[in-house]
Structure formats: structure tokens, C-alpha cells
Amino acid sequence: MTSDSLKPAPGLKYKRILLKISGEVLMGEQGFGIDMKTVQAVAEEVADVARLGVELCLVIGGGNIFRGLSKAAVGMERSSADYMGMLATVMNALAMQNALEKQGVDTRVQSAIQMNAVCEPFIRRRAIRHLEKGRVVIFAAGTGAPYFTTDTAAALRAAEMNCDALFKGTSVDGVYTADPKKDASAERYDNLKYLEVLSRDLRVMDASAVSLMRENEIPIVVFSIRTPGALNEVIHGRGTHTVITN
């Protein structure tokens, strides 16, 4: 796919989105690290949507490598642990960039922590220009500051990029009343309000991320990134998912 902007395909419900993917998704069936087959499968889903003319930016967590609040960080000063987590997100971003470029999709990685040898620094206007040219932009290193999660970073970037929606790609196909993997009676919500998510403590995203999306009136769409074709379906307003709005 060339870097020239594409005319969006008809029938799209969202024209510019930020896709948040948890680092754990990239582990596949492994217990740790990056499973390149899984990364490639996710990249194929992203590439299919990018070819429709959707302007796509991504934020990928780092929990598959290191998480600042994990047992691995016990006894470590919080700021140092969080910076290590940010570096993990850069590793995931580079892996995804490699997989997307194998699909012929022009991709740029922008880091909130400058590391010019491997990626661009985050510059808002440059990122928007990349999107307008049809490139996928992957935002790495969170917000660049400790004490903030990648959920909050995703919400911040979605607002800065003027996205139509924030897509949360998870291992389940929406938001449930309980963990569907542990409770067979859990029921999925089709629609929720931001305040319902916060008051019911549904833990879709961090409270700060949900509040930021509420303030900017950007819908949160939760779906299963592991289901083949799900991203394409949801972009068109179809498929199984949960939408969180006002």
C-alpha cells in the first residue's frame, strides 16, 4: 500500500480510529514475550482495515514483557518500573511495524521517549500528516511519564488525533457483567454509558482513560481482536462488540 491517502470505502462507520491492543494479546498461547505468528495475525487484521481507507493509529501495551505494577517489579521504585514498561511497549511497536510492513502497509512508530535510532519522536502534527497519507502510526512509550498506563496513553492520543473512536481490542468480544472466562452466566452489554462503566467498576479501561474519553465525547468500542475479521466488521458498525458513549 502506497503512502498516498486512500478514499474511504463506502459503509464505514468510523473513518479515523485509535486501536488499543493489550500486550498480553501478542503473547498468543505463550506465557511470556512476543509470538510473531500472533503479531502477524493481528497485523493482517489491521492491514485489511487500512486498505479500506481507514486512518489508523495504534497503542500497544507492554504487559507481555514487563508491567510496572507486576510481581516482577516488586521492590523496585515505581518510576523506574514504569519506564521499563514503556520500553517494553517500544519493543512491541517495532514488532508490529515489521509485521505490517510485510503486509505492504506503510507504518511509522512514534515514541513519547526520544530514541531516534529506532523510531520518530512523538510530534502531533507529523502524526496527523502520516494518517492523512494513509500510513499506520504506532504510538509507543505511553505518555512518556510514569504513573500512567497505556490505557490512559491511548485515550490521550485518541483525543490528540481527533479520532472518531477508541477501539479496545481484547480477548473477549465486549464488556460483560463478569469475567466470561470464569463465570458462564456473565452477560454481554451491547451499549454502556461512561458513567455506568465507572460506577459499576467494570474495568474496561482505567478510570482516567474513560473520563478523558467522556470529556471529549469519543466512543470506546470493545471487541475481540483475536476473532478473525472482527475489526473489519466493527469498523462497519456490525459484528459483536460493546459501545461506550454518553
CSV table of C-alpha atoms in Angstrom, one decimal:
chain,number,residue,atom,x,y,z
A,1,MET,CA,0.0,0.0,0.0
A,2,THR,CA,1.5,3.3,-1.0
A,3,SER,CA,1.7,6.3,1.3
A,4,ASP,CA,-0.9,8.2,-0.8
A,5,SER,CA,-4.1,8.8,1.1
A,6,LEU,CA,-6.9,6.4,0.2
A,7,LYS,CA,-10.5,7.3,-0.4
A,8,PRO,CA,-12.5,5.7,2.4
A,9,ALA,CA,-14.6,2.7,1.3
A,10,PRO,CA,-18.4,3.2,1.5
A,11,GLY,CA,-20.3,1.9,4.5
A,12,LEU,CA,-17.6,2.8,7.1
A,13,LYS,CA,-19.0,3.9,10.5
A,14,TYR,CA,-15.6,5.2,11.6
A,15,LYS,CA,-13.0,7.0,9.4
A,16,ARG,CA,-10.2,7.5,11.9
A,17,ILE,CA,-9.7,5.3,14.9
A,18,LEU,CA,-7.1,4.6,17.6
A,19,LEU,CA,-6.7,0.8,18.2
A,20,LYS,CA,-5.5,-0.1,21.7
A,21,ILE,CA,-4.1,-3.7,21.9
A,22,SER,CA,-3.0,-5.2,25.2
A,23,GLY,CA,0.5,-6.6,25.3
A,24,GLU,CA,-0.9,-9.9,26.5
A,25,VAL,CA,-2.7,-10.4,23.2
A,26,LEU,CA,0.7,-10.6,21.5
A,27,MET,CA,1.8,-13.5,23.7
A,28,GLY,CA,-0.5,-15.8,21.8
A,29,GLU,CA,-0.5,-19.1,23.6
A,30,GLN,CA,2.9,-18.4,25.2
A,31,GLY,CA,3.2,-17.4,28.8
A,32,PHE,CA,5.6,-14.5,28.1
A,33,GLY,CA,7.1,-12.5,25.3
A,34,ILE,CA,6.1,-11.9,21.6
A,35,ASP,CA,4.6,-14.6,19.5
A,36,MET,CA,5.3,-13.5,15.9
A,37,LYS,CA,2.5,-15.7,14.5
A,38,THR,CA,0.0,-13.8,16.7
A,39,VAL,CA,1.6,-10.5,15.8
A,40,GLN,CA,1.3,-11.4,12.1
A,41,ALA,CA,-2.4,-12.4,12.5
A,42,VAL,CA,-3.2,-9.0,14.2
A,43,ALA,CA,-1.2,-7.2,11.5
A,44,GLU,CA,-3.3,-8.8,8.8
A,45,GLU,CA,-6.5,-7.6,10.5
A,46,VAL,CA,-5.1,-4.1,10.7
A,47,ALA,CA,-3.8,-4.2,7.1
A,48,ASP,CA,-7.3,-5.2,5.8
A,49,VAL,CA,-8.9,-2.2,7.5
A,50,ALA,CA,-6.1,0.2,6.5
A,51,ARG,CA,-6.7,-0.8,2.8
A,52,LEU,CA,-10.3,0.4,3.2
A,53,GLY,CA,-9.0,3.9,3.7
A,54,VAL,CA,-9.5,4.0,7.4
A,55,GLU,CA,-6.9,6.2,9.1
A,56,LEU,CA,-5.4,4.0,11.8
A,57,CYS,CA,-3.2,4.6,14.8
A,58,LEU,CA,-2.2,2.1,17.4
A,59,VAL,CA,-1.2,1.9,21.1
A,60,ILE,CA,0.2,-1.5,22.2
A,61,GLY,CA,0.6,-2.3,25.9
A,62,GLY,CA,3.8,-3.9,27.3
A,63,GLY,CA,2.4,-6.5,29.7
A,64,ASN,CA,3.7,-9.4,27.7
A,65,ILE,CA,7.3,-8.3,28.5
A,66,PHE,CA,7.2,-6.1,31.6
A,67,ARG,CA,4.5,-4.3,33.6
A,68,GLY,CA,5.3,-1.6,36.2
A,69,LEU,CA,2.7,-3.0,38.7
A,70,SER,CA,3.6,-6.6,38.2
A,71,LYS,CA,5.2,-9.1,40.6
A,72,ALA,CA,8.4,-8.7,38.6
A,73,ALA,CA,8.6,-5.1,39.8
A,74,VAL,CA,8.2,-5.8,43.5
A,75,GLY,CA,10.8,-3.9,45.5
A,76,MET,CA,11.5,-1.6,42.5
A,77,GLU,CA,11.0,2.2,42.6
A,78,ARG,CA,7.7,2.9,40.8
A,79,SER,CA,9.0,5.4,38.3
A,80,SER,CA,11.9,3.1,37.2
A,81,ALA,CA,9.5,0.2,36.8
A,82,ASP,CA,7.1,2.3,34.7
A,83,TYR,CA,9.9,3.4,32.5
A,84,MET,CA,10.9,-0.2,31.9
A,85,GLY,CA,7.3,-0.9,31.0
A,86,MET,CA,7.4,2.0,28.5
A,87,LEU,CA,10.5,0.4,26.8
A,88,ALA,CA,8.5,-2.9,26.5
A,89,THR,CA,5.9,-1.0,24.5
A,90,VAL,CA,8.5,0.2,22.1
A,91,MET,CA,9.6,-3.4,21.5
A,92,ASN,CA,6.0,-4.4,20.8
A,93,ALA,CA,5.6,-1.4,18.5
A,94,LEU,CA,8.7,-2.4,16.4
A,95,ALA,CA,7.5,-5.9,16.1
A,96,MET,CA,4.1,-4.7,14.9
A,97,GLN,CA,5.7,-2.3,12.5
A,98,ASN,CA,7.7,-5.1,11.0
A,99,ALA,CA,4.6,-7.3,10.6
A,100,LEU,CA,2.6,-4.5,9.0
A,101,GLU,CA,5.3,-3.6,6.5
A,102,LYS,CA,5.4,-7.3,5.5
A,103,GLN,CA,1.7,-6.7,4.6
A,104,GLY,CA,2.7,-3.8,2.4
A,105,VAL,CA,1.4,-1.2,4.8
A,106,ASP,CA,3.4,2.0,5.4
A,107,THR,CA,4.0,2.3,9.1
A,108,ARG,CA,5.6,4.8,11.4
A,109,VAL,CA,6.5,4.3,15.1
A,110,GLN,CA,6.4,7.5,17.3
A,111,SER,CA,7.8,7.3,20.8
A,112,ALA,CA,7.0,9.6,23.7
A,113,ILE,CA,10.6,9.0,24.8
A,114,GLN,CA,13.1,10.1,22.2
A,115,MET,CA,15.1,7.2,20.7
A,116,ASN,CA,16.0,8.5,17.3
A,117,ALA,CA,17.9,5.4,16.2
A,118,VAL,CA,14.8,3.2,16.2
A,119,CYS,CA,11.8,5.5,15.8
A,120,GLU,CA,10.4,9.0,15.4
A,121,PRO,CA,9.7,11.3,18.4
A,122,PHE,CA,6.0,11.9,19.0
A,123,ILE,CA,5.1,15.1,17.2
A,124,ARG,CA,1.3,15.6,16.9
A,125,ARG,CA,1.2,17.4,13.6
A,126,ARG,CA,3.6,14.9,12.0
A,127,ALA,CA,1.5,12.0,13.2
A,128,ILE,CA,-1.7,13.6,11.8
A,129,ARG,CA,0.1,14.1,8.4
A,130,HIS,CA,1.1,10.4,8.4
A,131,LEU,CA,-2.5,9.4,8.9
A,132,GLU,CA,-3.7,11.7,6.1
A,133,LYS,CA,-1.1,10.0,3.8
A,134,GLY,CA,-2.5,6.6,4.6
A,135,ARG,CA,0.2,5.4,7.0
A,136,VAL,CA,-0.5,3.5,10.2
A,137,VAL,CA,1.0,5.3,13.2
A,138,ILE,CA,2.0,3.3,16.3
A,139,PHE,CA,2.4,5.3,19.4
A,140,ALA,CA,5.0,3.8,21.8
A,141,ALA,CA,6.3,4.6,25.3
A,142,GLY,CA,2.9,5.5,26.8
A,143,THR,CA,2.6,9.1,27.7
A,144,GLY,CA,6.4,9.4,28.4
A,145,ALA,CA,5.7,9.8,32.1
A,146,PRO,CA,5.5,7.3,35.0
A,147,TYR,CA,2.2,6.6,36.9
A,148,PHE,CA,0.2,6.5,33.7
A,149,THR,CA,-0.9,3.3,32.0
A,150,THR,CA,-1.1,2.6,28.2
A,151,ASP,CA,-4.9,2.9,28.5
A,152,THR,CA,-4.5,6.5,29.5
A,153,ALA,CA,-1.9,7.0,26.8
A,154,ALA,CA,-4.4,5.5,24.2
A,155,ALA,CA,-7.1,7.9,25.4
A,156,LEU,CA,-4.8,10.9,25.2
A,157,ARG,CA,-3.6,10.0,21.7
A,158,ALA,CA,-7.1,9.4,20.5
A,159,ALA,CA,-8.1,12.9,21.7
A,160,GLU,CA,-5.0,14.5,20.2
A,161,MET,CA,-5.5,12.7,16.8
A,162,ASN,CA,-9.2,13.7,16.7
A,163,CYS,CA,-10.2,10.1,16.4
A,164,ASP,CA,-13.9,9.1,15.7
A,165,ALA,CA,-13.5,6.3,18.3
A,166,LEU,CA,-11.1,4.4,20.5
A,167,PHE,CA,-11.1,0.7,19.8
A,168,LYS,CA,-10.1,-1.6,22.6
A,169,GLY,CA,-9.0,-5.0,21.2
A,170,THR,CA,-9.2,-7.7,23.8
A,171,SER,CA,-9.5,-11.4,24.2
A,172,VAL,CA,-13.3,-11.2,24.7
A,173,ASP,CA,-16.0,-9.8,22.4
A,174,GLY,CA,-17.2,-6.9,24.5
A,175,VAL,CA,-17.9,-5.8,28.1
A,176,TYR,CA,-19.6,-8.4,30.3
A,177,THR,CA,-21.3,-8.2,33.7
A,178,ALA,CA,-18.5,-10.5,35.0
A,179,ASP,CA,-15.4,-12.3,33.5
A,180,PRO,CA,-16.9,-14.6,30.9
A,181,LYS,CA,-13.9,-16.9,31.2
A,182,LYS,CA,-14.7,-17.5,34.9
A,183,ASP,CA,-18.5,-17.0,35.0
A,184,ALA,CA,-20.6,-18.8,32.4
A,185,SER,CA,-23.6,-16.7,33.4
A,186,ALA,CA,-21.9,-13.4,32.5
A,187,GLU,CA,-23.9,-11.3,30.1
A,188,ARG,CA,-22.5,-9.0,27.4
A,189,TYR,CA,-23.5,-5.4,27.2
A,190,ASP,CA,-24.3,-4.0,23.7
A,191,ASN,CA,-24.2,-0.4,24.9
A,192,LEU,CA,-23.0,1.3,28.0
A,193,LYS,CA,-22.6,4.9,29.2
A,194,TYR,CA,-19.2,6.1,30.5
A,195,LEU,CA,-20.7,6.8,34.0
A,196,GLU,CA,-22.1,3.2,34.1
A,197,VAL,CA,-18.6,1.8,33.4
A,198,LEU,CA,-17.2,3.9,36.2
A,199,SER,CA,-20.0,3.4,38.8
A,200,ARG,CA,-20.1,-0.4,38.2
A,201,ASP,CA,-16.3,-0.6,38.2
A,202,LEU,CA,-16.3,-2.7,35.0
A,203,ARG,CA,-12.6,-2.2,34.5
A,204,VAL,CA,-12.8,-1.9,30.7
A,205,MET,CA,-10.1,0.7,30.9
A,206,ASP,CA,-8.5,2.8,33.6
A,207,ALA,CA,-10.9,5.3,35.2
A,208,SER,CA,-8.7,8.2,33.9
A,209,ALA,CA,-8.9,6.9,30.4
A,210,VAL,CA,-12.7,6.5,30.5
A,211,SER,CA,-13.1,10.0,32.0
A,212,LEU,CA,-10.9,11.5,29.2
A,213,MET,CA,-13.0,9.8,26.5
A,214,ARG,CA,-16.2,11.1,28.2
A,215,GLU,CA,-14.9,14.7,28.3
A,216,ASN,CA,-14.0,14.6,24.6
A,217,GLU,CA,-17.1,12.5,23.6
A,218,ILE,CA,-15.1,9.9,21.9
A,219,PRO,CA,-16.8,6.4,21.9
A,220,ILE,CA,-15.0,3.4,23.3
A,221,VAL,CA,-15.6,0.3,21.2
A,222,VAL,CA,-14.6,-3.0,22.9
A,223,PHE,CA,-14.3,-6.2,20.7
A,224,SER,CA,-12.2,-9.3,20.3
A,225,ILE,CA,-9.0,-8.7,18.4
A,226,ARG,CA,-8.5,-12.5,18.4
A,227,THR,CA,-11.6,-13.2,16.2
A,228,PRO,CA,-10.6,-13.1,12.5
A,229,GLY,CA,-12.4,-10.4,10.6
A,230,ALA,CA,-13.8,-8.8,13.8
A,231,LEU,CA,-12.1,-5.4,13.3
A,232,ASN,CA,-13.4,-5.1,9.8
A,233,GLU,CA,-16.9,-5.9,10.9
A,234,VAL,CA,-16.9,-3.4,13.8
A,235,ILE,CA,-15.5,-0.7,11.6
A,236,HIS,CA,-18.7,-1.1,9.5
A,237,GLY,CA,-20.8,-1.0,12.7
A,238,ARG,CA,-21.5,-4.7,12.5
A,239,GLY,CA,-20.3,-7.8,14.5
A,240,THR,CA,-20.2,-8.5,18.2
A,241,HIS,CA,-18.9,-5.6,20.3
A,242,THR,CA,-19.8,-3.1,23.1
A,243,VAL,CA,-20.0,0.6,22.5
A,244,ILE,CA,-19.5,3.0,25.4
A,245,THR,CA,-20.8,6.5,24.8
A,246,ASN,CA,-22.8,9.3,26.5
